[in-house]
Amino acid sequence: MNRAPEIAVPVLCYHSVGDLRRDGTLRWSVSPGDFDEQMALIRARERTPMTVSDYAAVLRGLAPLPPRPVLVTFDDGFPDLAETALPVLRRYRLTATAFVIAARVGATPSPDGDPSLDWDQLRDLHSHGVEIGSHSQSHRALDCLRRTEVRREVAGSRQALEDRLATPIRSFAYPYGYHSDAVRTAVRAAGYSSACGVKNALSHPGDDVFALARVLIERDTGVAGIGALLDGTGWPLAWHGERLLTRGWRAYRRARHLVHAAHPRLSRPTA
């Protein structure tokens, strides 16, 4: 019987740092004051910050695991990552990984949409040690798409980011955390060396490098919640493979996607 890994590696997944609604809710916006306290706690606990690519190298056996590792990641690429979060990260000498939606970078948002980082902000983040990764081309649920669409979302976003930033893009984060065997195969084929899921579980040295476990940090997580993550308490260690519930949820979403694709009017809001 294999013994469970003893080293828990917290991989924190933030979205927005501010007091504005994101995706229509404050759930994904951590207040600036809370974020400052959380980063201060990470520094006070003497945790070793790592980028996703650094951690992937450890999982591949190419580098040793540093003492008390922690990963700070951001999804979606909101402007407050550069405007609010970066100064805090620099103050506490912490690095991070930013997963951005390539087609939204520098684009004017729709009237009801959220803004995104522009290319200058993205370059500034990179110059200050933040790893830039892809969060797909347009943030669609990849496990519901045709293979050609998945390739465009995965490989196309990497190409677009590398062309504009002139730096290798090695890490990927699945939109909504959704992935499948076919999606993971496309990510590997596109040249990425790692990919992040969610799972709301703690990573560990035996984790899947193409389905790294992260914990979503929400507005009410608070400094106590970060402390529990750093202590490795209250959260399970990441498991391998998929749970039956995950497979069932994917089957439902795929069926709904096929219905809407065949009958577009069914997905339109009624007056």
Short mmCIF file of N, CA, C and O in Angstrom, two decimals, residues 35-121:
data_model
loop_
_atom_site.label_atom_id
_atom_site.label_comp_id
_atom_site.label_asym_id
_atom_site.label_seq_id
_atom_site.Cartn_x
_atom_site.Cartn_y
_atom_site.Cartn_z
N PHE A 35 -5.74 41.18 1.26
CA PHE A 35 -4.64 40.62 0.48
C PHE A 35 -3.30 40.99 1.11
O PHE A 35 -2.40 40.14 1.21
N ASP A 36 -3.17 42.22 1.56
CA ASP A 36 -1.92 42.65 2.21
C ASP A 36 -1.65 41.81 3.45
O ASP A 36 -0.53 41.32 3.67
N GLU A 37 -2.67 41.59 4.27
CA GLU A 37 -2.50 40.77 5.49
C GLU A 37 -2.12 39.34 5.13
O GLU A 37 -1.29 38.72 5.82
N GLN A 38 -2.73 38.80 4.08
CA GLN A 38 -2.44 37.42 3.70
C GLN A 38 -1.01 37.27 3.20
O GLN A 38 -0.32 36.30 3.54
N MET A 39 -0.54 38.22 2.40
CA MET A 39 0.84 38.16 1.92
C MET A 39 1.83 38.40 3.08
O MET A 39 2.90 37.78 3.12
N ALA A 40 1.46 39.27 4.00
CA ALA A 40 2.31 39.50 5.17
C ALA A 40 2.45 38.22 5.99
O ALA A 40 3.53 37.92 6.51
N LEU A 41 1.37 37.46 6.10
CA LEU A 41 1.42 36.21 6.85
C LEU A 41 2.34 35.20 6.15
O LEU A 41 3.13 34.51 6.82
N ILE A 42 2.26 35.13 4.83
CA ILE A 42 3.14 34.22 4.09
C ILE A 42 4.60 34.57 4.35
O ILE A 42 5.44 33.70 4.59
N ARG A 43 4.91 35.86 4.34
CA ARG A 43 6.29 36.29 4.61
C ARG A 43 6.67 36.00 6.06
O ARG A 43 7.78 35.52 6.34
N ALA A 44 5.74 36.27 7.00
CA ALA A 44 6.04 36.04 8.41
C ALA A 44 6.27 34.55 8.71
O ALA A 44 7.06 34.21 9.60
N ARG A 45 5.61 33.70 7.99
CA ARG A 45 5.80 32.26 8.18
C ARG A 45 7.05 31.75 7.46
O ARG A 45 7.33 30.55 7.49
N GLU A 46 7.76 32.65 6.82
CA GLU A 46 9.00 32.31 6.12
C GLU A 46 8.80 31.24 5.06
O GLU A 46 9.61 30.32 4.89
N ARG A 47 7.69 31.38 4.33
CA ARG A 47 7.43 30.46 3.24
C ARG A 47 8.30 30.82 2.04
O ARG A 47 8.68 31.98 1.84
N THR A 48 8.63 29.82 1.24
CA THR A 48 9.42 30.03 0.04
C THR A 48 8.48 30.15 -1.16
O THR A 48 7.85 29.17 -1.55
N PRO A 49 8.36 31.34 -1.77
CA PRO A 49 7.46 31.49 -2.91
C PRO A 49 8.04 30.85 -4.17
O PRO A 49 9.25 30.93 -4.43
N MET A 50 7.18 30.22 -4.95
CA MET A 50 7.60 29.58 -6.19
C MET A 50 6.63 29.96 -7.30
O MET A 50 5.44 30.18 -7.06
N THR A 51 7.14 30.00 -8.53
CA THR A 51 6.24 30.10 -9.67
C THR A 51 5.76 28.69 -10.02
O THR A 51 6.32 27.68 -9.56
N VAL A 52 4.74 28.62 -10.85
CA VAL A 52 4.23 27.31 -11.26
C VAL A 52 5.29 26.53 -12.02
O VAL A 52 5.47 25.32 -11.82
N SER A 53 6.05 27.20 -12.90
CA SER A 53 7.08 26.49 -13.66
C SER A 53 8.20 26.00 -12.75
O SER A 53 8.77 24.92 -12.97
N ASP A 54 8.55 26.78 -11.72
CA ASP A 54 9.54 26.32 -10.74
C ASP A 54 9.06 25.04 -10.05
O ASP A 54 9.82 24.08 -9.86
N TYR A 55 7.80 25.04 -9.65
CA TYR A 55 7.22 23.89 -8.96
C TYR A 55 7.13 22.69 -9.89
O TYR A 55 7.41 21.55 -9.48
N ALA A 56 6.78 22.93 -11.15
CA ALA A 56 6.71 21.84 -12.11
C ALA A 56 8.07 21.16 -12.28
O ALA A 56 8.16 19.94 -12.43
N ALA A 57 9.14 21.96 -12.25
CA ALA A 57 10.49 21.39 -12.36
C ALA A 57 10.77 20.46 -11.18
O ALA A 57 11.42 19.42 -11.34
N VAL A 58 10.28 20.82 -10.00
CA VAL A 58 10.44 19.96 -8.83
C VAL A 58 9.70 18.64 -9.04
O VAL A 58 10.23 17.55 -8.78
N LEU A 59 8.45 18.73 -9.49
CA LEU A 59 7.66 17.51 -9.69
C LEU A 59 8.26 16.61 -10.76
O LEU A 59 8.06 15.38 -10.73
N ARG A 60 8.99 17.19 -11.70
CA ARG A 60 9.64 16.39 -12.74
C ARG A 60 10.99 15.85 -12.28
O ARG A 60 11.69 15.18 -13.05
N GLY A 61 11.40 16.16 -11.06
CA GLY A 61 12.66 15.68 -10.55
C GLY A 61 13.86 16.46 -11.02
O GLY A 61 15.00 15.99 -10.92
N LEU A 62 13.63 17.67 -11.55
CA LEU A 62 14.72 18.48 -12.09
C LEU A 62 15.28 19.47 -11.06
O LEU A 62 16.29 20.12 -11.34
N ALA A 63 14.63 19.60 -9.91
CA ALA A 63 15.09 20.53 -8.87
C ALA A 63 14.57 20.05 -7.53
O ALA A 63 13.54 19.35 -7.47
N PRO A 64 15.27 20.39 -6.45
CA PRO A 64 14.79 19.98 -5.12
C PRO A 64 13.64 20.88 -4.65
O PRO A 64 13.53 22.03 -5.08
N LEU A 65 12.80 20.34 -3.81
CA LEU A 65 11.72 21.14 -3.23
C LEU A 65 12.30 22.03 -2.14
O LEU A 65 12.96 21.55 -1.22
N PRO A 66 12.08 23.35 -2.22
CA PRO A 66 12.62 24.24 -1.19
C PRO A 66 11.84 24.08 0.12
O PRO A 66 10.75 23.51 0.14
N PRO A 67 12.37 24.60 1.20
CA PRO A 67 11.66 24.50 2.47
C PRO A 67 10.40 25.36 2.47
O PRO A 67 10.38 26.46 1.93
N ARG A 68 9.32 24.83 3.04
CA ARG A 68 8.06 25.55 3.24
C ARG A 68 7.58 26.27 1.96
O ARG A 68 7.37 27.48 1.96
N PRO A 69 7.39 25.53 0.88
CA PRO A 69 7.00 26.18 -0.38
C PRO A 69 5.56 26.68 -0.36
O PRO A 69 4.70 26.15 0.36
N VAL A 70 5.29 27.70 -1.16
CA VAL A 70 3.93 28.21 -1.36
C VAL A 70 3.87 28.81 -2.77
O VAL A 70 4.87 29.36 -3.26
N LEU A 71 2.73 28.67 -3.42
CA LEU A 71 2.53 29.26 -4.74
C LEU A 71 1.34 30.21 -4.69
O LEU A 71 0.29 29.87 -4.14
N VAL A 72 1.52 31.40 -5.25
CA VAL A 72 0.45 32.39 -5.37
C VAL A 72 0.14 32.54 -6.86
O VAL A 72 1.02 32.90 -7.64
N THR A 73 -1.09 32.24 -7.25
CA THR A 73 -1.47 32.35 -8.66
C THR A 73 -2.70 33.25 -8.79
O THR A 73 -3.48 33.42 -7.85
N PHE A 74 -2.84 33.83 -9.98
CA PHE A 74 -3.97 34.70 -10.31
C PHE A 74 -4.57 34.25 -11.63
O PHE A 74 -3.83 34.02 -12.60
N ASP A 75 -5.88 34.15 -11.69
CA ASP A 75 -6.56 33.79 -12.93
C ASP A 75 -7.27 35.00 -13.53
O ASP A 75 -7.69 35.91 -12.80
N ASP A 76 -7.39 35.00 -14.84
CA ASP A 76 -8.21 35.93 -15.63
C ASP A 76 -7.48 37.21 -16.05
O ASP A 76 -7.81 37.79 -17.07
N GLY A 77 -6.54 37.72 -15.27
CA GLY A 77 -5.76 38.88 -15.69
C GLY A 77 -6.47 40.21 -15.56
O GLY A 77 -6.48 41.03 -16.47
N PHE A 78 -7.06 40.46 -14.38
CA PHE A 78 -7.68 41.76 -14.14
C PHE A 78 -6.61 42.83 -13.92
O PHE A 78 -5.52 42.54 -13.41
N PRO A 79 -6.91 44.10 -14.26
CA PRO A 79 -5.89 45.15 -14.12
C PRO A 79 -5.38 45.34 -12.70
O PRO A 79 -4.24 45.78 -12.51
N ASP A 80 -6.21 45.03 -11.69
CA ASP A 80 -5.75 45.26 -10.32
C ASP A 80 -4.60 44.34 -9.92
O ASP A 80 -3.95 44.55 -8.90
N LEU A 81 -4.32 43.32 -10.72
CA LEU A 81 -3.13 42.51 -10.47
C LEU A 81 -1.88 43.38 -10.57
O LEU A 81 -0.97 43.29 -9.74
N ALA A 82 -1.83 44.24 -11.58
CA ALA A 82 -0.69 45.15 -11.75
C ALA A 82 -0.80 46.37 -10.85
O ALA A 82 0.20 46.84 -10.30
N GLU A 83 -2.00 46.88 -10.69
CA GLU A 83 -2.18 48.15 -9.99
C GLU A 83 -2.17 48.01 -8.46
O GLU A 83 -1.69 48.90 -7.76
N THR A 84 -2.71 46.89 -7.95
CA THR A 84 -2.86 46.73 -6.50
C THR A 84 -2.05 45.57 -5.95
O THR A 84 -1.38 45.70 -4.92
N ALA A 85 -2.11 44.41 -6.61
CA ALA A 85 -1.45 43.23 -6.06
C ALA A 85 0.07 43.28 -6.20
O ALA A 85 0.79 42.91 -5.27
N LEU A 86 0.57 43.74 -7.35
CA LEU A 86 2.01 43.74 -7.57
C LEU A 86 2.78 44.54 -6.52
O LEU A 86 3.81 44.05 -6.01
N PRO A 87 2.36 45.77 -6.16
CA PRO A 87 3.10 46.48 -5.11
C PRO A 87 3.16 45.71 -3.79
O PRO A 87 4.18 45.78 -3.08
N VAL A 88 2.10 44.98 -3.47
CA VAL A 88 2.10 44.19 -2.23
C VAL A 88 3.07 43.02 -2.36
O VAL A 88 3.85 42.73 -1.44
N LEU A 89 3.03 42.34 -3.48
CA LEU A 89 3.95 41.23 -3.71
C LEU A 89 5.40 41.69 -3.61
O LEU A 89 6.25 41.03 -3.00
N ARG A 90 5.69 42.85 -4.19
CA ARG A 90 7.05 43.37 -4.14
C ARG A 90 7.46 43.76 -2.71
O ARG A 90 8.60 43.53 -2.30
N ARG A 91 6.51 44.33 -1.97
CA ARG A 91 6.81 44.74 -0.59
C ARG A 91 7.23 43.55 0.26
O ARG A 91 8.14 43.65 1.10
N TYR A 92 6.57 42.41 0.04
CA TYR A 92 6.87 41.22 0.85
C TYR A 92 7.80 40.25 0.13
O TYR A 92 7.98 39.12 0.59
N ARG A 93 8.38 40.68 -0.99
CA ARG A 93 9.35 39.89 -1.74
C ARG A 93 8.79 38.51 -2.10
O ARG A 93 9.40 37.48 -1.86
N LEU A 94 7.61 38.53 -2.69
CA LEU A 94 6.93 37.32 -3.11
C LEU A 94 6.76 37.31 -4.62
O LEU A 94 6.52 38.35 -5.23
N THR A 95 6.90 36.15 -5.21
CA THR A 95 6.64 36.02 -6.63
C THR A 95 5.28 35.39 -6.83
O THR A 95 4.63 34.94 -5.88
N ALA A 96 4.81 35.34 -8.08
CA ALA A 96 3.48 34.80 -8.37
C ALA A 96 3.44 34.34 -9.82
O ALA A 96 4.39 34.55 -10.59
N THR A 97 2.33 33.72 -10.18
CA THR A 97 2.08 33.31 -11.57
C THR A 97 0.73 33.87 -11.98
O THR A 97 -0.26 33.70 -11.26
N ALA A 98 0.68 34.54 -13.12
CA ALA A 98 -0.55 35.15 -13.62
C ALA A 98 -1.00 34.42 -14.88
O ALA A 98 -0.27 34.37 -15.87
N PHE A 99 -2.20 33.86 -14.83
CA PHE A 99 -2.77 33.19 -15.98
C PHE A 99 -3.76 34.13 -16.65
O PHE A 99 -4.77 34.51 -16.05
N VAL A 100 -3.46 34.52 -17.89
CA VAL A 100 -4.25 35.54 -18.56
C VAL A 100 -4.99 34.97 -19.77
O VAL A 100 -4.55 34.01 -20.39
N ILE A 101 -6.12 35.59 -20.08
CA ILE A 101 -6.94 35.20 -21.22
C ILE A 101 -6.44 36.02 -22.42
O ILE A 101 -6.63 37.23 -22.48
N ALA A 102 -5.78 35.36 -23.34
CA ALA A 102 -5.00 36.06 -24.37
C ALA A 102 -5.83 37.05 -25.17
O ALA A 102 -5.37 38.18 -25.44
N ALA A 103 -7.02 36.67 -25.58
CA ALA A 103 -7.82 37.55 -26.44
C ALA A 103 -8.32 38.79 -25.72
O ALA A 103 -8.72 39.77 -26.37
N ARG A 104 -8.30 38.79 -24.41
CA ARG A 104 -8.81 39.93 -23.65
C ARG A 104 -7.72 40.95 -23.32
O ARG A 104 -8.03 42.07 -22.92
N VAL A 105 -6.45 40.56 -23.43
CA VAL A 105 -5.37 41.47 -23.04
C VAL A 105 -5.40 42.70 -23.94
O VAL A 105 -5.33 42.61 -25.17
N GLY A 106 -5.53 43.86 -23.34
CA GLY A 106 -5.53 45.11 -24.07
C GLY A 106 -6.80 45.40 -24.84
O GLY A 106 -6.90 46.43 -25.51
N ALA A 107 -7.81 44.53 -24.74
CA ALA A 107 -9.06 44.72 -25.49
C ALA A 107 -10.04 45.56 -24.68
O ALA A 107 -10.03 45.54 -23.44
N THR A 108 -10.88 46.30 -25.37
CA THR A 108 -11.93 47.07 -24.71
C THR A 108 -13.04 46.13 -24.28
O THR A 108 -13.58 45.39 -25.12
N PRO A 109 -13.39 46.09 -23.00
CA PRO A 109 -14.43 45.15 -22.56
C PRO A 109 -15.81 45.56 -23.04
O PRO A 109 -16.04 46.73 -23.38
N SER A 110 -16.70 44.61 -23.09
CA SER A 110 -18.09 44.90 -23.41
C SER A 110 -18.70 45.72 -22.28
O SER A 110 -18.14 45.77 -21.17
N PRO A 111 -19.85 46.37 -22.50
CA PRO A 111 -20.45 47.21 -21.45
C PRO A 111 -20.67 46.49 -20.12
O PRO A 111 -20.56 47.10 -19.06
N ASP A 112 -20.97 45.20 -20.17
CA ASP A 112 -21.19 44.45 -18.94
C ASP A 112 -20.03 43.52 -18.61
O ASP A 112 -20.13 42.65 -17.75
N GLY A 113 -18.88 43.71 -19.30
CA GLY A 113 -17.73 42.85 -19.08
C GLY A 113 -16.70 43.45 -18.15
O GLY A 113 -16.74 44.64 -17.82
N ASP A 114 -15.77 42.62 -17.71
CA ASP A 114 -14.69 43.07 -16.82
C ASP A 114 -13.48 43.50 -17.64
O ASP A 114 -13.20 42.93 -18.70
N PRO A 115 -12.73 44.50 -17.18
CA PRO A 115 -11.52 44.93 -17.89
C PRO A 115 -10.39 43.92 -17.71
O PRO A 115 -10.43 43.05 -16.84
N SER A 116 -9.38 44.05 -18.54
CA SER A 116 -8.23 43.16 -18.49
C SER A 116 -6.95 43.97 -18.47
O SER A 116 -6.94 45.16 -18.81
N LEU A 117 -5.88 43.33 -18.08
CA LEU A 117 -4.56 43.93 -18.20
C LEU A 117 -4.28 44.31 -19.64
O LEU A 117 -4.80 43.68 -20.58
N ASP A 118 -3.44 45.32 -19.85
CA ASP A 118 -2.97 45.60 -21.20
C ASP A 118 -1.56 45.01 -21.35
O ASP A 118 -0.98 44.48 -20.40
N TRP A 119 -1.02 45.11 -22.55
CA TRP A 119 0.26 44.46 -22.81
C TRP A 119 1.41 45.09 -22.03
O TRP A 119 2.33 44.39 -21.56
N ASP A 120 1.38 46.40 -21.85
CA ASP A 120 2.44 47.06 -21.07
C ASP A 120 2.40 46.59 -19.61
O ASP A 120 3.46 46.37 -18.99
N GLN A 121 1.22 46.46 -19.05
CA GLN A 121 1.11 45.97 -17.67
C GLN A 121 1.62 44.53 -17.57
O GLN A 121 2.29 44.17 -16.59
#
